Each structure stands twice: as structure tokens, then as C-alpha cells.
Amino acid sequence: MTISTIIGITMDNGEDLKLCSSKEMEVTLTPNQESTVYLLELDTSSNNSSGFISDDNEDEENLKFIIPPQETFWSILLQIILPFFLAGCGTVGAGLLLDKVHYSKVFQEVPQIIILVPALLGLKGNIEMTLASRLSTEANMDRLKTTKTKIRLVLGNIYFVQFQAIAVGFLASISPYWMGSPPKSYEHALLLSASSVATTSIASLVLGILMSTIVLMSKKYNINPDNIAAPLAASIGDIVTLSLLCLTSTFIYDRMEEKAWLAPIILGFYLFSSVLWFYLTYKHKFTRKILLAPSTWLPIVGGMVISCFAGKIFDHAVKMFKKIAVLQPVMNGVGGNLVAVQASRISTYLHCNSKMGNLPDEIGSICASPFETFYNGIHSRSAAALLLLLVPGHMIFVAVIWSVHPDLNVTVVFMTIYVLAAIVQVVILLYLVDILVHYFWKSGVDPDNAAIPCITSTGDLLGTALLVIAFQIIYCIQGGDNEEGLVAYLQSS
């Protein structure tokens, strides 16, 4: 149900809104005190064809006019800052763990596991952050009002992310074959697949429940979930995923000779359970459409492939530079967290202000200029807030790593080049996400499902490449503890 053409909106004593339609009828919109949704008392039977006005129940006579909340620079910054630093602590923990475990026996005997690391860590962008973006949009459009709706929507999305996780985890486990680094034995191949699908399934279940809880609680306390959901998931996402990968791969590897059936049983169990998750998702009305949409799967599978290339670069990098492993999750995680926030915010704005396939009037074109993205555009305030957090955030995270790893040669030169690489990464990603979200929307593809997988996987590839370049420059300037590893790598090539 909707009004076909909207001519104007006028304020009445600063409280009520009067809406005039092309049919010259005037109605009063009464603000709901607990949200940004206005109830439109109008009896009409026309179909809903606009993103401006929507209804939860087709039988209801009330319409909802969605007014996006106006946030200042400081309100955005204050909401993002705590989740951002919590997420940073998670990436620091993941970096310290990766630096330790990549010397372990299973990582040395099955080196293909290291290629999986960026792809599996990137799943929080491909699946969990996408889930957060979808739920945040639903919450901001006031579609999560009843307990029944909340339960059904959350369960449907949990079913869906479980199916996604197992499918993408299995595809990631076979990526070393087409990347030219196949496992050396059938047993190692089974170990790789079993540990990958077990890791992705368990991590996605934990993070999916966490995401749903964060979104529901943030709306209860009048906080924009677009600002906090993705970073809070990332705060434990990296460390949970990496820990599970280490535990499952080590568990299977240690018992591989005595219990050769263990890896096939684990792999078979998760592949069989994926059929159940597919069925439950298909039968659920909230998720059937996104399950069958090619626009849902192409970005996720494409993102996984891009992250695997980042893993290939990382596999070579750890052989050249001994200390790069501890910084890789931090570089990629921080960049991915920041741009996921921006992607979610832009997507919600488009859902609230226009019909899919059409850009709002205030947005001139898909390809905005960098000046609009970072200075005077609709989303420039949030872009500026995210950039403001970047430099102090990285300096604090590197300082924490240095306190644990004093052998990491942190100098003024090191910090300057590392921070410059991080700035280049995030500036490029923020500009790309501005273009990408609007492109998907204009093309009729929901950016909640498509944008974050593309942008976070691109961030993995870009961040890993920039980190390697930064270490090369640092080595050329000051040499140091990387010399032995670099010389050995070049001699073996």
C-alpha cells in the first residue's frame, strides 16, 4: 500500500508531518516516540511499490513512512569507537595466535592450511557481516517489532548462514588445487576439507547468534546497529575462527594414522547436515528468496576466491618475512571492519529512501567523486569518522603487539610506512564501497547481500599486498630481522 506520487512534506508545529499526494489529499503523520517510523492513517488499497512506505502486515490499514535518523559526526564516532577497538583487540589476538601456530607441526606438514587463513577469516565479511547488514536494515525499517517476527527472522537467517558456511568452507578447502598448491596426499586433502567445514560451521553458528543478539539489543537501546554490529562480531570473529581452525586441524592430524576414518566422518556429517540447512532455509519465507538468488552467491563465492589469492600471497610472504604473520589479521581486519560499517550504513539509507533500481534524487550518479565521498557527500561524515579512528587505532594495536613481541622491530620508519599502507588501503576501500553499493542498488541487487563480501575480500587482497610492499620497503631502508628469511626465500626460488 502506498501513495503513487509524493509532492511534498511540510512540518506542522514541529511535531506532526503533513503529506500531500498527487491526488491532492492531505493526511497527518503522527511520530512514534520510540522510533523514526511515522504512522500514516490512510485507507487505501493500492499496492506497495516504493521504498518510502511499507507495511509489516498486508491486512493493516496503517502505513509506515520511514524517516532515516539524522546522525551527527560525533554521534557516529561515539557509537563506532568502542566496537572498533574491541574488534581491534580481536584482530590483535588473532595475529598473535597466527604468529605462534604457523610454526606448529600441522601447519608445517600441511602448508595449504595457511592459504585457507585469509579465506576463512574473510567469512565474517562474506557471511556474518552480511547477516548483520540484513538484520540492521530490517531493524532500521522497523520490521522487528513483534517477538514472533524476531524469532522467525533470526531462525531463518541462522539456517541460511549455516548452509552458506558449509558450502563456502568446502569450496575454500579445495582452492589449493586450482591455485597450484595441492595437498601431497589423500589424507591431507581430507584433513583440509574436514577442518575447513567444521571451522566455518561452528564459527558461523556462534557469530550468527551473536549478530542477531547485538542487532536486537541495539534497537532496544536506541543505537544504530549499522554502526556497531559488524565491528562487535569481528571482535571475536577472527580469534574464534582461527582458534577453531587450529584446534580442528591439530585434532584430526594427531589421530590421522590411528583413526583414518575420522576426517571422512566429520566431512560427511557436515556435508549431510548442509542438506538439512538447505531444506530449512528453502521452507522459510524470509530466506527462500535470497537462498535462490544468484546475486547472493556470486559475491560470496567471488569473495572467497579473491581471499584465496590473498592467502597465496600471504603463503609466500611468511617465508620472506618472519614477523608479517602477526600483523596480517590486524591490517585486513581493521580495514574490513571499517568499510563494512560504511557499506551497511549506505545500504540502509538506500532501503529507506528509494525503490531498488532507482537512486534517490540527491544522489547524482553511481560513480561519485572522491570529494563527495570524503567531504560533502551524504555519507562523508561517517567516512570521515572512520578515517579518524584508523591511525590511532593501528598505532595502539601495533603497540600492543610490540609489548607482547618485543622482537618486532618497531621504529619510526616502520610505524610510518605501516600506517601509510593502512591509510591507502582504507581510503581506496571507502571510495570503492561508495561506488559498489550504489551500483548494486541501481542494478536491482540488494547490497546487504552483495556489497560486503566483495569489499572485504578486496580489502584482504589489497591489505595483504600493501603489507608485503611495506615490509619490502622497510627491509630496503633498515634491513634487520627480516634479512635471513628473505635471503633464504630468494635462494630457494
PDB file of N, CA and C in Angstrom, residues 199-278:
ATOM      1  N   THR A 199      35.245 -25.749  10.989  1.00  0.00           N
ATOM      2  CA  THR A 199      35.555 -24.401  11.464  1.00  0.00           C
ATOM      3  C   THR A 199      34.494 -23.401  11.038  1.00  0.00           C
ATOM      4  N   THR A 200      34.159 -23.408   9.750  1.00  0.00           N
ATOM      5  CA  THR A 200      33.201 -22.416   9.248  1.00  0.00           C
ATOM      6  C   THR A 200      31.808 -22.617   9.842  1.00  0.00           C
ATOM      7  N   SER A 201      31.383 -23.868  10.007  1.00  0.00           N
ATOM      8  CA  SER A 201      30.047 -24.123  10.541  1.00  0.00           C
ATOM      9  C   SER A 201      29.922 -23.681  11.994  1.00  0.00           C
ATOM     10  N   ILE A 202      30.882 -24.082  12.822  1.00  0.00           N
ATOM     11  CA  ILE A 202      30.812 -23.724  14.246  1.00  0.00           C
ATOM     12  C   ILE A 202      30.965 -22.219  14.423  1.00  0.00           C
ATOM     13  N   ALA A 203      31.926 -21.609  13.731  1.00  0.00           N
ATOM     14  CA  ALA A 203      32.145 -20.163  13.852  1.00  0.00           C
ATOM     15  C   ALA A 203      30.919 -19.383  13.401  1.00  0.00           C
ATOM     16  N   SER A 204      30.294 -19.807  12.305  1.00  0.00           N
ATOM     17  CA  SER A 204      29.123 -19.081  11.805  1.00  0.00           C
ATOM     18  C   SER A 204      27.932 -19.215  12.742  1.00  0.00           C
ATOM     19  N   LEU A 205      27.791 -20.373  13.386  1.00  0.00           N
ATOM     20  CA  LEU A 205      26.705 -20.548  14.360  1.00  0.00           C
ATOM     21  C   LEU A 205      26.894 -19.598  15.542  1.00  0.00           C
ATOM     22  N   VAL A 206      28.107 -19.554  16.086  1.00  0.00           N
ATOM     23  CA  VAL A 206      28.393 -18.671  17.226  1.00  0.00           C
ATOM     24  C   VAL A 206      28.209 -17.213  16.836  1.00  0.00           C
ATOM     25  N   LEU A 207      28.800 -16.821  15.716  1.00  0.00           N
ATOM     26  CA  LEU A 207      28.746 -15.421  15.311  1.00  0.00           C
ATOM     27  C   LEU A 207      27.357 -15.013  14.824  1.00  0.00           C
ATOM     28  N   GLY A 208      26.619 -15.951  14.216  1.00  0.00           N
ATOM     29  CA  GLY A 208      25.262 -15.641  13.789  1.00  0.00           C
ATOM     30  C   GLY A 208      24.353 -15.328  14.963  1.00  0.00           C
ATOM     31  N   ILE A 209      24.455 -16.135  16.017  1.00  0.00           N
ATOM     32  CA  ILE A 209      23.667 -15.871  17.231  1.00  0.00           C
ATOM     33  C   ILE A 209      24.084 -14.543  17.848  1.00  0.00           C
ATOM     34  N   LEU A 210      25.400 -14.289  17.887  1.00  0.00           N
ATOM     35  CA  LEU A 210      25.898 -13.027  18.437  1.00  0.00           C
ATOM     36  C   LEU A 210      25.385 -11.839  17.636  1.00  0.00           C
ATOM     37  N   MET A 211      25.440 -11.937  16.304  1.00  0.00           N
ATOM     38  CA  MET A 211      24.964 -10.858  15.433  1.00  0.00           C
ATOM     39  C   MET A 211      23.510 -10.531  15.694  1.00  0.00           C
ATOM     40  N   SER A 212      22.691 -11.564  15.743  1.00  0.00           N
ATOM     41  CA  SER A 212      21.259 -11.362  15.956  1.00  0.00           C
ATOM     42  C   SER A 212      20.993 -10.690  17.293  1.00  0.00           C
ATOM     43  N   THR A 213      21.706 -11.125  18.325  1.00  0.00           N
ATOM     44  CA  THR A 213      21.530 -10.544  19.656  1.00  0.00           C
ATOM     45  C   THR A 213      21.940  -9.079  19.670  1.00  0.00           C
ATOM     46  N   ILE A 214      23.062  -8.752  19.028  1.00  0.00           N
ATOM     47  CA  ILE A 214      23.545  -7.369  19.002  1.00  0.00           C
ATOM     48  C   ILE A 214      22.549  -6.454  18.311  1.00  0.00           C
ATOM     49  N   VAL A 215      22.030  -6.880  17.165  1.00  0.00           N
ATOM     50  CA  VAL A 215      21.090  -6.041  16.419  1.00  0.00           C
ATOM     51  C   VAL A 215      19.821  -5.800  17.229  1.00  0.00           C
ATOM     52  N   LEU A 216      19.269  -6.849  17.828  1.00  0.00           N
ATOM     53  CA  LEU A 216      18.042  -6.706  18.608  1.00  0.00           C
ATOM     54  C   LEU A 216      18.253  -5.828  19.837  1.00  0.00           C
ATOM     55  N   MET A 217      19.379  -6.000  20.526  1.00  0.00           N
ATOM     56  CA  MET A 217      19.651  -5.203  21.724  1.00  0.00           C
ATOM     57  C   MET A 217      19.952  -3.755  21.379  1.00  0.00           C
ATOM     58  N   SER A 218      20.623  -3.515  20.265  1.00  0.00           N
ATOM     59  CA  SER A 218      20.962  -2.132  19.891  1.00  0.00           C
ATOM     60  C   SER A 218      19.699  -1.326  19.590  1.00  0.00           C
ATOM     61  N   LYS A 219      18.722  -1.944  18.933  1.00  0.00           N
ATOM     62  CA  LYS A 219      17.472  -1.228  18.679  1.00  0.00           C
ATOM     63  C   LYS A 219      16.702  -0.970  19.968  1.00  0.00           C
ATOM     64  N   LYS A 220      16.809  -1.901  20.909  1.00  0.00           N
ATOM     65  CA  LYS A 220      16.135  -1.714  22.183  1.00  0.00           C
ATOM     66  C   LYS A 220      16.679  -0.499  22.919  1.00  0.00           C
ATOM     67  N   TYR A 221      17.991  -0.258  22.798  1.00  0.00           N
ATOM     68  CA  TYR A 221      18.612   0.878  23.488  1.00  0.00           C
ATOM     69  C   TYR A 221      18.857   2.062  22.554  1.00  0.00           C
ATOM     70  N   ASN A 222      18.135   2.092  21.421  1.00  0.00           N
ATOM     71  CA  ASN A 222      18.142   3.227  20.501  1.00  0.00           C
ATOM     72  C   ASN A 222      19.528   3.537  19.949  1.00  0.00           C
ATOM     73  N   ILE A 223      20.266   2.489  19.596  1.00  0.00           N
ATOM     74  CA  ILE A 223      21.584   2.625  18.963  1.00  0.00           C
ATOM     75  C   ILE A 223      21.471   2.087  17.546  1.00  0.00           C
ATOM     76  N   ASN A 224      22.078   2.783  16.606  1.00  0.00           N
ATOM     77  CA  ASN A 224      22.029   2.349  15.215  1.00  0.00           C
ATOM     78  C   ASN A 224      22.873   1.083  15.046  1.00  0.00           C
ATOM     79  N   PRO A 225      22.260  -0.075  14.741  1.00  0.00           N
ATOM     80  CA  PRO A 225      23.040  -1.315  14.625  1.00  0.00           C
ATOM     81  C   PRO A 225      24.028  -1.302  13.467  1.00  0.00           C
ATOM     82  N   ASP A 226      23.805  -0.436  12.461  1.00  0.00           N
ATOM     83  CA  ASP A 226      24.766  -0.324  11.362  1.00  0.00           C
ATOM     84  C   ASP A 226      26.150   0.079  11.862  1.00  0.00           C
ATOM     85  N   ASN A 227      26.185   0.836  12.971  1.00  0.00           N
ATOM     86  CA  ASN A 227      27.458   1.345  13.485  1.00  0.00           C
ATOM     87  C   ASN A 227      28.217   0.341  14.338  1.00  0.00           C
ATOM     88  N   ILE A 228      27.517  -0.613  14.927  1.00  0.00           N
ATOM     89  CA  ILE A 228      28.187  -1.451  15.933  1.00  0.00           C
ATOM     90  C   ILE A 228      28.170  -2.946  15.640  1.00  0.00           C
ATOM     91  N   ALA A 229      27.208  -3.428  14.834  1.00  0.00           N
ATOM     92  CA  ALA A 229      27.039  -4.877  14.692  1.00  0.00           C
ATOM     93  C   ALA A 229      28.254  -5.549  14.068  1.00  0.00           C
ATOM     94  N   ALA A 230      28.699  -5.020  12.923  1.00  0.00           N
ATOM     95  CA  ALA A 230      29.830  -5.655  12.232  1.00  0.00           C
ATOM     96  C   ALA A 230      31.118  -5.629  13.064  1.00  0.00           C
ATOM     97  N   PRO A 231      31.513  -4.477  13.654  1.00  0.00           N
ATOM     98  CA  PRO A 231      32.739  -4.490  14.468  1.00  0.00           C
ATOM     99  C   PRO A 231      32.667  -5.401  15.691  1.00  0.00           C
ATOM    100  N   LEU A 232      31.500  -5.464  16.332  1.00  0.00           N
ATOM    101  CA  LEU A 232      31.396  -6.327  17.509  1.00  0.00           C
ATOM    102  C   LEU A 232      31.509  -7.799  17.130  1.00  0.00           C
ATOM    103  N   ALA A 233      30.954  -8.173  15.990  1.00  0.00           N
ATOM    104  CA  ALA A 233      31.121  -9.557  15.525  1.00  0.00           C
ATOM    105  C   ALA A 233      32.580  -9.837  15.224  1.00  0.00           C
ATOM    106  N   ALA A 234      33.234  -8.844  14.604  1.00  0.00           N
ATOM    107  CA  ALA A 234      34.644  -9.025  14.262  1.00  0.00           C
ATOM    108  C   ALA A 234      35.530  -9.100  15.500  1.00  0.00           C
ATOM    109  N   SER A 235      35.060  -8.535  16.624  1.00  0.00           N
ATOM    110  CA  SER A 235      35.884  -8.522  17.834  1.00  0.00           C
ATOM    111  C   SER A 235      36.211  -9.933  18.311  1.00  0.00           C
ATOM    112  N   ILE A 236      35.317 -10.883  18.036  1.00  0.00           N
ATOM    113  CA  ILE A 236      35.629 -12.271  18.392  1.00  0.00           C
ATOM    114  C   ILE A 236      35.700 -13.166  17.158  1.00  0.00           C
ATOM    115  N   GLY A 237      35.258 -12.643  15.992  1.00  0.00           N
ATOM    116  CA  GLY A 237      35.203 -13.474  14.793  1.00  0.00           C
ATOM    117  C   GLY A 237      36.542 -14.040  14.385  1.00  0.00           C
ATOM    118  N   ASP A 238      37.572 -13.186  14.319  1.00  0.00           N
ATOM    119  CA  ASP A 238      38.896 -13.633  13.882  1.00  0.00           C
ATOM    120  C   ASP A 238      39.501 -14.648  14.843  1.00  0.00           C
ATOM    121  N   ILE A 239      39.444 -14.327  16.115  1.00  0.00           N
ATOM    122  CA  ILE A 239      40.079 -15.193  17.102  1.00  0.00           C
ATOM    123  C   ILE A 239      39.331 -16.525  17.222  1.00  0.00           C
ATOM    124  N   VAL A 240      37.993 -16.503  17.137  1.00  0.00           N
ATOM    125  CA  VAL A 240      37.206 -17.742  17.193  1.00  0.00           C
ATOM    126  C   VAL A 240      37.497 -18.613  15.974  1.00  0.00           C
ATOM    127  N   THR A 241      37.484 -18.002  14.789  1.00  0.00           N
ATOM    128  CA  THR A 241      37.703 -18.770  13.557  1.00  0.00           C
ATOM    129  C   THR A 241      39.098 -19.373  13.526  1.00  0.00           C
ATOM    130  N   LEU A 242      40.117 -18.583  13.847  1.00  0.00           N
ATOM    131  CA  LEU A 242      41.483 -19.083  13.809  1.00  0.00           C
ATOM    132  C   LEU A 242      41.725 -20.144  14.873  1.00  0.00           C
ATOM    133  N   SER A 243      41.158 -19.945  16.050  1.00  0.00           N
ATOM    134  CA  SER A 243      41.299 -20.939  17.113  1.00  0.00           C
ATOM    135  C   SER A 243      40.657 -22.266  16.712  1.00  0.00           C
ATOM    136  N   LEU A 244      39.465 -22.181  16.124  1.00  0.00           N
ATOM    137  CA  LEU A 244      38.782 -23.401  15.685  1.00  0.00           C
ATOM    138  C   LEU A 244      39.557 -24.111  14.583  1.00  0.00           C
ATOM    139  N   LEU A 245      40.132 -23.346  13.657  1.00  0.00           N
ATOM    140  CA  LEU A 245      40.931 -23.945  12.587  1.00  0.00           C
ATOM    141  C   LEU A 245      42.135 -24.690  13.157  1.00  0.00           C
ATOM    142  N   CYS A 246      42.810 -24.062  14.118  1.00  0.00           N
ATOM    143  CA  CYS A 246      43.975 -24.704  14.740  1.00  0.00           C
ATOM    144  C   CYS A 246      43.572 -25.956  15.511  1.00  0.00           C
ATOM    145  N   LEU A 247      42.502 -25.853  16.288  1.00  0.00           N
ATOM    146  CA  LEU A 247      42.070 -26.983  17.113  1.00  0.00           C
ATOM    147  C   LEU A 247      41.604 -28.160  16.257  1.00  0.00           C
ATOM    148  N   THR A 248      40.757 -27.884  15.257  1.00  0.00           N
ATOM    149  CA  THR A 248      40.225 -28.984  14.449  1.00  0.00           C
ATOM    150  C   THR A 248      41.306 -29.636  13.596  1.00  0.00           C
ATOM    151  N   SER A 249      42.161 -28.832  12.987  1.00  0.00           N
ATOM    152  CA  SER A 249      43.220 -29.408  12.141  1.00  0.00           C
ATOM    153  C   SER A 249      44.218 -30.204  12.978  1.00  0.00           C
ATOM    154  N   THR A 250      44.582 -29.680  14.158  1.00  0.00           N
ATOM    155  CA  THR A 250      45.504 -30.402  15.040  1.00  0.00           C
ATOM    156  C   THR A 250      44.868 -31.690  15.568  1.00  0.00           C
ATOM    157  N   PHE A 251      43.592 -31.612  15.953  1.00  0.00           N
ATOM    158  CA  PHE A 251      42.872 -32.778  16.467  1.00  0.00           C
ATOM    159  C   PHE A 251      42.840 -33.902  15.423  1.00  0.00           C
ATOM    160  N   ILE A 252      42.513 -33.554  14.190  1.00  0.00           N
ATOM    161  CA  ILE A 252      42.441 -34.573  13.129  1.00  0.00           C
ATOM    162  C   ILE A 252      43.833 -35.082  12.772  1.00  0.00           C
ATOM    163  N   TYR A 253      44.813 -34.177  12.691  1.00  0.00           N
ATOM    164  CA  TYR A 253      46.170 -34.559  12.291  1.00  0.00           C
ATOM    165  C   TYR A 253      46.795 -35.532  13.297  1.00  0.00           C
ATOM    166  N   ASP A 254      46.598 -35.256  14.586  1.00  0.00           N
ATOM    167  CA  ASP A 254      47.196 -36.106  15.618  1.00  0.00           C
ATOM    168  C   ASP A 254      46.613 -37.524  15.628  1.00  0.00           C
ATOM    169  N   ARG A 255      45.416 -37.694  15.091  1.00  0.00           N
ATOM    170  CA  ARG A 255      44.752 -39.009  15.101  1.00  0.00           C
ATOM    171  C   ARG A 255      44.633 -39.604  13.706  1.00  0.00           C
ATOM    172  N   MET A 256      45.284 -38.986  12.738  1.00  0.00           N
ATOM    173  CA  MET A 256      45.113 -39.384  11.347  1.00  0.00           C
ATOM    174  C   MET A 256      45.617 -40.799  11.080  1.00  0.00           C
ATOM    175  N   GLU A 257      46.711 -41.191  11.676  1.00  0.00           N
ATOM    176  CA  GLU A 257      47.269 -42.519  11.424  1.00  0.00           C
ATOM    177  C   GLU A 257      46.463 -43.615  12.123  1.00  0.00           C
ATOM    178  N   GLU A 258      46.060 -43.383  13.366  1.00  0.00           N
ATOM    179  CA  GLU A 258      45.324 -44.396  14.120  1.00  0.00           C
ATOM    180  C   GLU A 258      43.863 -44.477  13.702  1.00  0.00           C
ATOM    181  N   LYS A 259      43.257 -43.327  13.399  1.00  0.00           N
ATOM    182  CA  LYS A 259      41.828 -43.269  13.068  1.00  0.00           C
ATOM    183  C   LYS A 259      41.666 -42.603  11.708  1.00  0.00           C
ATOM    184  N   ALA A 260      41.961 -43.358  10.656  1.00  0.00           N
ATOM    185  CA  ALA A 260      41.885 -42.798   9.300  1.00  0.00           C
ATOM    186  C   ALA A 260      40.454 -42.437   8.909  1.00  0.00           C
ATOM    187  N   TRP A 261      39.475 -42.990   9.620  1.00  0.00           N
ATOM    188  CA  TRP A 261      38.067 -42.725   9.311  1.00  0.00           C
ATOM    189  C   TRP A 261      37.572 -41.396   9.872  1.00  0.00           C
ATOM    190  N   LEU A 262      38.343 -40.758  10.755  1.00  0.00           N
ATOM    191  CA  LEU A 262      37.856 -39.580  11.478  1.00  0.00           C
ATOM    192  C   LEU A 262      37.544 -38.415  10.539  1.00  0.00           C
ATOM    193  N   ALA A 263      38.493 -38.061   9.681  1.00  0.00           N
ATOM    194  CA  ALA A 263      38.282 -36.922   8.775  1.00  0.00           C
ATOM    195  C   ALA A 263      37.110 -37.163   7.815  1.00  0.00           C
ATOM    196  N   PRO A 264      37.005 -38.360   7.174  1.00  0.00           N
ATOM    197  CA  PRO A 264      35.840 -38.591   6.302  1.00  0.00           C
ATOM    198  C   PRO A 264      34.506 -38.521   7.040  1.00  0.00           C
ATOM    199  N   ILE A 265      34.466 -39.007   8.300  1.00  0.00           N
ATOM    200  CA  ILE A 265      33.225 -38.966   9.076  1.00  0.00           C
ATOM    201  C   ILE A 265      32.825 -37.518   9.365  1.00  0.00           C
ATOM    202  N   ILE A 266      33.796 -36.696   9.782  1.00  0.00           N
ATOM    203  CA  ILE A 266      33.498 -35.287  10.077  1.00  0.00           C
ATOM    204  C   ILE A 266      33.030 -34.568   8.820  1.00  0.00           C
ATOM    205  N   LEU A 267      33.751 -34.776   7.722  1.00  0.00           N
ATOM    206  CA  LEU A 267      33.377 -34.134   6.464  1.00  0.00           C
ATOM    207  C   LEU A 267      31.997 -34.591   6.001  1.00  0.00           C
ATOM    208  N   GLY A 268      31.735 -35.905   6.080  1.00  0.00           N
ATOM    209  CA  GLY A 268      30.442 -36.431   5.664  1.00  0.00           C
ATOM    210  C   GLY A 268      29.297 -35.892   6.512  1.00  0.00           C
ATOM    211  N   PHE A 269      29.533 -35.765   7.819  1.00  0.00           N
ATOM    212  CA  PHE A 269      28.497 -35.244   8.714  1.00  0.00           C
ATOM    213  C   PHE A 269      28.087 -33.829   8.322  1.00  0.00           C
ATOM    214  N   TYR A 270      29.076 -32.969   8.086  1.00  0.00           N
ATOM    215  CA  TYR A 270      28.748 -31.574   7.761  1.00  0.00           C
ATOM    216  C   TYR A 270      28.151 -31.439   6.365  1.00  0.00           C
ATOM    217  N   LEU A 271      28.615 -32.232   5.414  1.00  0.00           N
ATOM    218  CA  LEU A 271      28.023 -32.180   4.077  1.00  0.00           C
ATOM    219  C   LEU A 271      26.576 -32.674   4.111  1.00  0.00           C
ATOM    220  N   PHE A 272      26.314 -33.712   4.894  1.00  0.00           N
ATOM    221  CA  PHE A 272      24.936 -34.200   5.030  1.00  0.00           C
ATOM    222  C   PHE A 272      24.065 -33.154   5.734  1.00  0.00           C
ATOM    223  N   SER A 273      24.612 -32.525   6.779  1.00  0.00           N
ATOM    224  CA  SER A 273      23.815 -31.520   7.506  1.00  0.00           C
ATOM    225  C   SER A 273      23.500 -30.313   6.630  1.00  0.00           C
ATOM    226  N   SER A 274      24.352 -30.048   5.629  1.00  0.00           N
ATOM    227  CA  SER A 274      24.082 -28.914   4.740  1.00  0.00           C
ATOM    228  C   SER A 274      22.780 -29.114   3.957  1.00  0.00           C
ATOM    229  N   VAL A 275      22.430 -30.395   3.686  1.00  0.00           N
ATOM    230  CA  VAL A 275      21.152 -30.679   3.013  1.00  0.00           C
ATOM    231  C   VAL A 275      19.989 -30.279   3.907  1.00  0.00           C
ATOM    232  N   LEU A 276      20.109 -30.552   5.201  1.00  0.00           N
ATOM    233  CA  LEU A 276      19.080 -30.160   6.164  1.00  0.00           C
ATOM    234  C   LEU A 276      18.956 -28.644   6.235  1.00  0.00           C
ATOM    235  N   TRP A 277      20.111 -27.948   6.323  1.00  0.00           N
ATOM    236  CA  TRP A 277      20.071 -26.482   6.391  1.00  0.00           C
ATOM    237  C   TRP A 277      19.469 -25.886   5.118  1.00  0.00           C
ATOM    238  N   PHE A 278      19.763 -26.498   3.969  1.00  0.00           N
ATOM    239  CA  PHE A 278      19.178 -26.022   2.709  1.00  0.00           C
ATOM    240  C   PHE A 278      17.655 -26.166   2.746  1.00  0.00           C
TER     241      PHE A 278
END
